[in-house]
Coordinates of N, CA, C and O in Angstrom, one line a residue:
M1 N -23.0 -37.2 26.1 CA -23.6 -37.0 24.9 C -25.2 -35.8 24.7 O -25.8 -36.1 25.5
M2 N -25.1 -35.5 23.7 CA -26.1 -34.2 23.3 C -27.4 -34.3 22.5 O -27.1 -35.8 22.1
K3 N -28.6 -34.2 23.1 CA -29.6 -35.1 22.6 C -29.8 -34.3 21.0 O -29.0 -33.1 20.7
K4 N -30.6 -35.1 20.3 CA -31.0 -34.3 18.9 C -31.5 -33.0 18.8 O -30.7 -32.1 18.2
S5 N -32.3 -32.6 19.7 CA -32.7 -31.2 20.1 C -31.7 -30.2 20.0 O -31.6 -29.2 19.5
E6 N -31.0 -30.6 20.5 CA -29.8 -29.5 21.6 C -28.7 -29.5 19.6 O -28.6 -27.9 20.0
Y7 N -28.8 -30.6 19.4 CA -27.9 -30.2 17.9 C -28.7 -29.1 17.0 O -28.0 -28.3 16.2
D8 N -30.0 -29.2 17.0 CA -30.9 -28.4 16.2 C -30.3 -27.1 16.5 O -30.7 -26.3 15.7
I9 N -30.6 -27.2 17.9 CA -30.4 -25.6 18.4 C -29.1 -25.1 17.9 O -29.2 -23.6 17.4
N10 N -28.2 -25.8 18.2 CA -26.7 -25.3 17.8 C -26.6 -24.7 16.6 O -26.0 -23.9 15.6
K11 N -27.2 -26.0 15.3 CA -27.3 -25.4 13.8 C -27.9 -24.3 13.6 O -27.6 -23.4 13.0
R12 N -29.4 -24.2 13.9 CA -30.0 -23.0 14.4 C -29.2 -21.6 14.6 O -29.3 -20.7 13.8
F13 N -28.6 -21.8 15.6 CA -27.9 -20.6 16.0 C -27.0 -20.5 15.2 O -26.7 -19.0 15.1
H14 N -25.9 -20.9 14.6 CA -25.0 -21.1 13.7 C -25.6 -20.4 12.7 O -25.2 -19.3 12.3
L15 N -26.7 -20.5 12.2 CA -27.2 -20.1 10.7 C -27.7 -18.7 11.0 O -27.8 -17.9 10.2
Q16 N -28.5 -18.6 12.3 CA -28.4 -17.3 12.6 C -27.2 -15.9 12.6 O -27.6 -15.0 12.6
I17 N -26.2 -16.5 13.2 CA -25.2 -15.9 13.3 C -24.8 -15.7 11.9 O -24.5 -14.1 11.6
I18 N -24.4 -16.3 10.9 CA -24.3 -16.3 9.2 C -25.3 -15.0 8.9 O -25.0 -14.1 8.1
E19 N -26.8 -15.5 9.1 CA -27.4 -14.8 8.6 C -27.4 -13.0 9.0 O -27.7 -12.0 8.2
S20 N -27.2 -13.1 10.6 CA -26.8 -11.8 10.5 C -25.7 -10.5 9.9 O -25.7 -9.6 10.1
T21 N -24.7 -11.6 9.8 CA -23.4 -11.2 9.1 C -24.1 -10.6 7.7 O -23.2 -9.8 7.5
I22 N -24.4 -11.5 7.1 CA -24.9 -11.1 5.7 C -25.9 -9.9 5.6 O -25.7 -9.1 4.7
S23 N -26.5 -9.8 6.8 CA -27.7 -8.3 6.8 C -26.6 -7.4 6.9 O -27.4 -6.4 6.0
R24 N -25.9 -7.4 7.8 CA -24.8 -6.3 7.7 C -23.9 -6.0 6.9 O -23.9 -4.8 6.0
M25 N -23.7 -7.2 5.9 CA -22.9 -6.9 4.6 C -23.8 -6.2 3.3 O -23.6 -5.3 2.9
A26 N -25.2 -6.9 3.7 CA -25.8 -5.9 2.6 C -26.6 -4.5 3.0 O -26.2 -3.9 2.2
S27 N -26.6 -4.1 4.2 CA -26.7 -2.7 4.7 C -25.5 -2.0 4.6 O -25.9 -0.6 4.4
N28 N -24.3 -2.5 4.8 CA -23.0 -1.9 4.3 C -23.2 -1.1 3.1 O -22.6 -0.2 2.7
S29 N -23.3 -2.1 1.9 CA -23.6 -1.9 0.9 C -24.5 -1.2 0.2 O -24.1 -0.5 -0.5
F30 N -25.8 -1.2 0.6 CA -26.6 0.2 0.7 C -26.2 1.5 1.2 O -26.6 2.5 0.6
L31 N -25.6 1.4 2.4 CA -25.2 2.5 2.8 C -24.2 3.4 2.2 O -24.2 4.6 1.8
I32 N -23.3 2.7 1.5 CA -22.3 2.9 0.7 C -22.8 3.6 -0.9 O -22.5 4.6 -1.1
K33 N -24.1 2.7 -1.2 CA -24.4 3.4 -2.4 C -25.1 4.6 -2.2 O -25.1 5.2 -3.0
G34 N -26.0 5.1 -1.0 CA -26.4 6.1 -0.6 C -25.4 7.2 -0.4 O -25.3 8.3 -1.1
W35 N -24.3 7.0 0.2 CA -23.4 7.8 0.8 C -22.3 8.1 -1.1 O -22.2 9.4 -0.8
S36 N -22.3 7.0 -1.5 CA -21.8 7.3 -2.9 C -22.6 8.8 -3.9 O -22.2 9.4 -4.4
L37 N -24.0 8.5 -4.1 CA -24.8 9.1 -4.9 C -24.8 10.6 -4.2 O -24.6 11.6 -4.7
T38 N -24.6 10.6 -2.9 CA -24.9 11.7 -2.2 C -23.5 12.6 -2.2 O -23.5 13.7 -2.8
A39 N -22.3 12.1 -2.3 CA -21.2 12.6 -2.4 C -20.7 12.9 -4.2 O -20.5 14.1 -3.8
L40 N -20.9 12.1 -4.7 CA -20.8 12.3 -6.1 C -21.6 13.2 -6.6 O -21.0 14.2 -7.1
G41 N -22.7 13.3 -6.0 CA -23.7 14.3 -7.1 C -23.5 15.6 -6.5 O -23.4 16.5 -7.3
G42 N -22.9 16.0 -5.1 CA -22.6 17.1 -4.4 C -21.4 17.4 -5.1 O -21.3 18.9 -5.3
L43 N -20.4 16.5 -5.3 CA -19.2 17.2 -6.2 C -19.8 17.7 -7.5 O -18.8 18.9 -7.9
I44 N -20.4 16.9 -8.1 CA -20.5 17.5 -9.6 C -22.0 18.5 -9.5 O -21.1 19.6 -10.3
A45 N -22.6 18.9 -8.2 CA -23.4 20.0 -8.6 C -22.2 21.3 -7.9 O -22.1 22.3 -8.6
L46 N -21.3 21.0 -7.0 CA -20.4 22.1 -7.2 C -19.6 22.6 -8.1 O -19.3 23.5 -8.4
Y47 N -19.1 21.4 -9.0 CA -18.5 21.9 -10.5 C -19.1 22.6 -10.9 O -18.9 23.8 -11.6
V48 N -20.3 22.0 -11.1 CA -21.3 23.0 -12.1 C -21.4 24.3 -11.3 O -21.5 25.7 -12.4
A49 N -21.4 24.5 -10.3 CA -21.8 25.8 -9.5 C -20.5 26.9 -9.7 O -20.7 27.9 -9.6
N50 N -19.4 26.3 -10.1 CA -18.2 26.5 -9.9 C -17.3 26.8 -10.9 O -16.1 26.6 -10.9
Q51 N -17.9 26.8 -12.2 CA -17.1 26.2 -13.3 C -16.0 27.2 -13.8 O -15.1 26.9 -14.1
S52 N -16.5 28.6 -13.2 CA -15.5 29.4 -13.9 C -14.4 29.9 -13.2 O -13.5 30.0 -13.1
K53 N -14.1 29.2 -11.9 CA -13.3 29.2 -11.0 C -12.1 28.3 -11.3 O -12.2 27.1 -12.4
S54 N -10.5 28.5 -11.3 CA -9.5 27.8 -11.5 C -9.2 26.4 -10.6 O -9.2 25.4 -11.6
W55 N -9.9 26.3 -9.6 CA -10.0 25.0 -8.9 C -11.5 24.1 -9.5 O -11.2 23.0 -8.8
S56 N -12.1 24.4 -9.9 CA -13.2 23.5 -10.5 C -12.9 22.6 -11.1 O -13.6 21.5 -10.9
Y57 N -11.9 22.6 -11.9 CA -11.9 20.8 -12.6 C -11.2 19.9 -11.6 O -11.2 19.0 -11.8
D58 N -10.4 20.5 -10.6 CA -10.1 19.5 -9.7 C -11.2 19.1 -8.7 O -10.7 17.8 -8.3
L59 N -12.4 19.4 -9.0 CA -13.6 18.8 -8.3 C -13.8 17.6 -9.0 O -14.0 16.6 -8.7
L60 N -13.8 17.6 -10.0 CA -13.5 16.1 -11.2 C -12.7 15.3 -11.0 O -13.3 14.3 -11.0
L61 N -11.5 15.6 -10.5 CA -10.8 14.9 -10.4 C -10.9 13.8 -8.8 O -10.5 12.9 -8.9
V62 N -11.7 14.7 -8.0 CA -11.8 14.5 -6.7 C -12.7 13.4 -7.2 O -13.0 12.2 -6.6
C63 N -13.5 13.5 -7.9 CA -15.1 13.0 -8.2 C -14.7 11.7 -8.6 O -15.4 10.5 -8.4
L64 N -13.6 11.7 -9.6 CA -13.7 10.6 -10.2 C -12.8 9.3 -9.6 O -13.1 8.6 -9.3
G65 N -12.1 10.3 -8.3 CA -11.2 9.4 -7.4 C -12.3 8.6 -6.5 O -12.4 7.4 -6.0
A66 N -13.1 9.5 -6.0 CA -14.1 9.1 -5.2 C -14.9 7.8 -5.6 O -15.5 7.3 -5.3
C67 N -15.4 8.1 -6.9 CA -16.3 7.1 -7.6 C -15.5 5.9 -7.6 O -16.0 4.4 -7.4
I68 N -14.2 5.7 -8.0 CA -13.6 4.5 -8.0 C -13.5 3.8 -6.9 O -13.5 2.7 -6.4
L69 N -13.2 4.8 -5.6 CA -13.3 3.9 -4.3 C -14.6 3.8 -3.7 O -14.4 2.5 -3.1
F70 N -15.5 4.2 -4.2 CA -16.8 4.1 -3.6 C -17.2 2.5 -4.4 O -17.6 1.6 -3.9
W71 N -16.7 2.3 -5.7 CA -17.0 1.3 -6.6 C -16.2 0.1 -5.5 O -16.6 -1.1 -5.6
I72 N -15.2 0.0 -6.1 CA -14.3 -0.8 -5.0 C -14.5 -1.0 -3.5 O -15.1 -2.6 -3.3
N73 N -14.9 -0.3 -2.6 CA -15.8 -0.5 -1.4 C -17.1 -1.3 -1.9 O -17.3 -2.2 -0.6
D74 N -17.7 -1.1 -2.3 CA -19.3 -1.5 -2.7 C -18.9 -2.9 -3.4 O -19.4 -3.8 -2.8
A75 N -17.8 -3.3 -3.9 CA -17.7 -4.4 -4.2 C -17.1 -5.6 -3.6 O -17.2 -6.8 -3.5
Y76 N -16.3 -5.0 -2.6 CA -15.8 -5.8 -1.3 C -16.8 -6.3 -0.7 O -17.0 -7.3 0.1
Y77 N -17.9 -5.5 -0.4 CA -18.9 -6.0 0.7 C -20.0 -6.6 0.1 O -20.5 -7.9 0.3
L78 N -19.9 -6.6 -1.3 CA -21.0 -7.9 -2.2 C -19.8 -9.2 -2.4 O -21.0 -10.0 -2.2
N79 N -18.8 -9.0 -2.2 CA -18.1 -10.3 -2.3 C -17.7 -11.1 -0.8 O -18.2 -12.2 -0.9
L80 N -17.8 -10.0 0.1 CA -18.1 -10.9 1.6 C -19.4 -11.2 1.5 O -19.5 -12.7 1.9
E81 N -20.7 -10.4 1.3 CA -21.8 -11.0 1.3 C -22.0 -12.4 0.7 O -22.2 -13.0 0.8
R82 N -21.7 -12.7 -0.6 CA -21.7 -14.1 -1.5 C -20.9 -14.9 -0.6 O -20.9 -16.5 -0.5
C83 N -19.8 -14.7 0.1 CA -18.7 -15.5 0.7 C -19.7 -16.4 1.6 O -19.8 -17.2 2.2
F84 N -20.3 -15.4 2.8 CA -21.2 -15.8 3.6 C -22.3 -16.7 3.6 O -22.8 -17.6 4.0
R85 N -22.9 -16.3 2.0 CA -23.9 -16.7 1.7 C -23.6 -18.3 1.2 O -24.0 -19.4 1.4
K86 N -22.2 -18.3 0.9 CA -21.7 -19.6 0.4 C -21.2 -20.9 2.1 O -21.9 -21.7 2.1
L87 N -20.8 -20.1 3.2 CA -20.7 -20.6 4.3 C -22.1 -21.0 4.6 O -22.4 -22.0 5.2
Y88 N -23.3 -19.9 4.7 CA -24.3 -20.2 4.9 C -24.8 -21.8 4.2 O -25.6 -22.4 5.1
A89 N -25.1 -21.8 3.2 CA -25.3 -23.2 2.3 C -24.3 -24.5 2.9 O -24.7 -25.1 3.0
S90 N -23.1 -24.3 3.1 CA -22.5 -25.2 3.4 C -22.6 -25.5 5.1 O -23.0 -26.9 5.5
V91 N -23.0 -24.6 6.1 CA -23.3 -25.0 7.5 C -25.2 -25.8 7.3 O -25.6 -26.7 7.9
A92 N -26.0 -25.3 6.1 CA -27.4 -25.7 6.3 C -27.3 -27.1 5.9 O -27.9 -27.7 6.4
S93 N -26.3 -27.6 4.8 CA -26.1 -28.7 4.5 C -25.2 -29.6 5.5 O -25.3 -31.0 5.4
Q94 N -24.7 -29.4 6.5 CA -23.8 -30.3 7.4 C -24.8 -30.9 8.2 O -25.9 -30.5 8.7
T95 N -24.5 -32.2 8.9 CA -24.7 -32.9 10.0 C -25.1 -31.9 11.3 O -23.7 -31.1 11.4
E96 N -25.5 -32.1 12.2 CA -25.8 -31.3 13.4 C -24.5 -31.8 14.0 O -24.2 -30.9 15.0
E97 N -24.0 -32.5 14.2 CA -22.6 -33.1 14.9 C -21.4 -32.2 14.3 O -20.4 -32.2 15.4
K98 N -21.5 -32.1 13.1 CA -20.2 -31.1 12.5 C -20.3 -29.7 12.9 O -19.3 -28.9 12.3
I99 N -21.2 -29.0 13.9 CA -21.4 -27.9 14.0 C -20.3 -27.4 14.7 O -20.1 -27.6 15.9
D100 N -19.5 -26.3 14.3 CA -18.6 -26.0 15.1 C -18.5 -24.2 15.3 O -17.6 -23.3 15.7
F101 N -19.6 -23.6 15.0 CA -19.8 -21.8 14.8 C -18.4 -21.4 14.1 O -18.3 -20.5 14.5
S102 N -18.0 -21.9 13.2 CA -17.0 -21.5 12.5 C -17.3 -20.5 11.5 O -18.3 -20.5 11.0
M103 N -16.9 -19.1 11.2 CA -17.3 -18.2 10.8 C -16.2 -18.0 9.4 O -16.1 -16.9 8.8
D104 N -15.2 -18.7 9.2 CA -14.3 -19.4 8.1 C -14.9 -19.2 6.7 O -15.5 -20.2 6.7
H105 N -15.4 -18.2 6.0 CA -16.0 -18.4 4.8 C -15.1 -19.3 3.9 O -14.2 -18.7 3.9
P106 N -15.9 -20.1 2.9 CA -14.9 -20.3 1.5 C -14.9 -19.0 0.5 O -15.7 -18.5 0.2
C107 N -13.7 -19.0 -0.1 CA -13.4 -18.4 -1.1 C -14.1 -18.5 -2.4 O -14.9 -19.7 -2.5
I108 N -14.6 -17.7 -3.0 CA -15.2 -17.9 -4.1 C -14.3 -17.5 -5.7 O -13.6 -16.7 -5.6
K109 N -14.7 -18.6 -6.6 CA -13.8 -18.5 -7.5 C -14.0 -17.3 -8.5 O -15.5 -16.9 -8.5
G110 N -13.3 -16.3 -8.7 CA -13.8 -15.0 -9.2 C -13.3 -14.2 -8.4 O -13.4 -12.9 -8.3
G111 N -14.2 -14.2 -7.2 CA -14.4 -13.6 -6.1 C -14.4 -11.8 -6.5 O -15.4 -11.1 -6.8
F112 N -13.6 -11.2 -6.0 CA -13.6 -9.7 -5.9 C -13.9 -9.2 -7.7 O -14.7 -8.2 -7.6
R113 N -13.3 -9.5 -8.5 CA -13.1 -9.1 -9.8 C -14.7 -9.4 -10.4 O -14.5 -8.7 -11.2
C114 N -15.2 -10.5 -10.0 CA -16.4 -10.6 -10.3 C -17.4 -9.6 -10.2 O -18.7 -9.4 -10.5
A115 N -17.4 -9.3 -8.3 CA -18.1 -8.4 -7.8 C -17.9 -7.0 -8.5 O -18.9 -6.4 -8.6
L116 N -16.7 -6.6 -9.1 CA -16.3 -5.6 -9.5 C -17.3 -5.1 -11.2 O -17.9 -3.8 -11.5
V117 N -17.7 -6.2 -11.8 CA -18.4 -6.2 -13.0 C -19.8 -6.7 -12.8 O -20.2 -6.9 -13.9
Q118 N -20.3 -6.5 -11.6 CA -22.0 -7.0 -11.7 C -22.7 -5.5 -12.2 O -22.1 -4.5 -12.5
P119 N -23.9 -6.1 -12.9 CA -24.4 -4.9 -13.6 C -24.7 -4.1 -12.7 O -25.0 -3.0 -13.1
V120 N -25.4 -4.2 -11.3 CA -25.6 -3.2 -10.4 C -24.7 -2.2 -10.4 O -25.0 -1.2 -10.4
F121 N -23.3 -2.2 -10.2 CA -22.1 -1.8 -10.5 C -22.1 -1.3 -11.8 O -21.6 0.5 -11.7
L122 N -22.1 -1.5 -12.8 CA -22.0 -1.2 -14.1 C -22.7 -0.2 -14.4 O -22.6 1.0 -15.2
F123 N -24.1 0.1 -14.2 CA -25.3 0.7 -14.4 C -25.5 1.7 -13.1 O -26.3 3.2 -13.6
S124 N -24.7 2.0 -12.3 CA -24.3 3.0 -11.0 C -23.2 3.6 -11.3 O -23.6 4.4 -11.9
Y125 N -22.2 3.1 -10.8 CA -20.8 3.6 -11.1 C -20.4 3.4 -12.1 O -19.8 4.7 -12.5
G126 N -20.3 2.8 -13.1 CA -19.9 2.9 -14.3 C -20.5 4.2 -14.7 O -19.8 4.7 -15.9
I127 N -21.6 4.1 -14.8 CA -22.2 5.7 -15.4 C -21.5 6.7 -15.2 O -21.5 7.6 -15.8
I128 N -21.6 6.8 -13.8 CA -21.3 8.1 -13.6 C -19.8 8.1 -13.7 O -19.1 9.6 -14.0
L129 N -18.8 7.1 -13.6 CA -17.3 7.4 -14.1 C -17.2 7.9 -15.8 O -16.8 8.5 -15.8
I130 N -18.4 6.8 -16.7 CA -18.3 7.7 -17.7 C -18.6 9.0 -17.9 O -17.9 10.0 -18.7
I131 N -19.8 9.3 -17.3 CA -20.0 10.8 -17.1 C -18.8 12.0 -16.5 O -18.9 12.8 -17.3
V132 N -18.5 11.2 -15.5 CA -17.3 12.2 -14.7 C -15.9 12.4 -16.1 O -15.4 13.2 -16.4
L133 N -15.7 11.2 -16.9 CA -14.9 11.1 -17.6 C -15.0 12.1 -18.8 O -14.0 12.7 -19.7
L134 N -16.3 11.9 -19.5 CA -16.6 13.0 -20.1 C -16.5 14.1 -20.2 O -15.8 15.3 -20.8
M135 N -16.7 14.7 -18.7 CA -16.9 15.9 -17.9 C -15.4 16.3 -18.6 O -15.1 17.2 -18.7
L136 N -14.7 15.6 -17.5 CA -13.0 15.8 -17.7 C -12.2 15.9 -19.1 O -11.9 17.0 -19.3
Y137 N -12.6 15.0 -19.8 CA -11.9 15.4 -21.5 C -12.8 16.6 -22.3 O -12.2 17.5 -23.0
F138 N -13.8 16.7 -22.4 CA -14.8 18.0 -22.9 C -14.6 19.3 -22.3 O -14.3 20.7 -23.2
L139 N -14.4 19.3 -21.0 CA -14.3 20.9 -20.1 C -13.3 21.0 -20.1 O -13.3 22.1 -19.0
K140 N -12.2 20.5 -20.3 CA -10.8 21.0 -20.0 C -10.6 22.3 -20.2 O -10.6 23.0 -21.1

């Protein structure tokens, strides 16, 4: 039979594992935002610099697709981060005897769809998406 302090160590260790996973998801999301701004800004700048070329309109289509892909990828990591936060809360409320080091996170109602329409995404990717769509419509 394990002592009470050994259970405490197990619970703390399990919570640390979950915390590190949450940190990875948050840093992945941050990196995606940085790459998306760089890539989308570069594509739009390349379009502006080469507007007279026949292939420049295709850059806006690529930018549109890239914006949607970055948005989906970022929402995926936000959803995972939320699931692991829920797992953290669940493990934190468990008794030490029930700690099994499981990383099976519970699903969140609405999950990915709710993550897609978060204000942080609507104000970043949504604005870029609207700008690209307006450019596609008016500059054809």
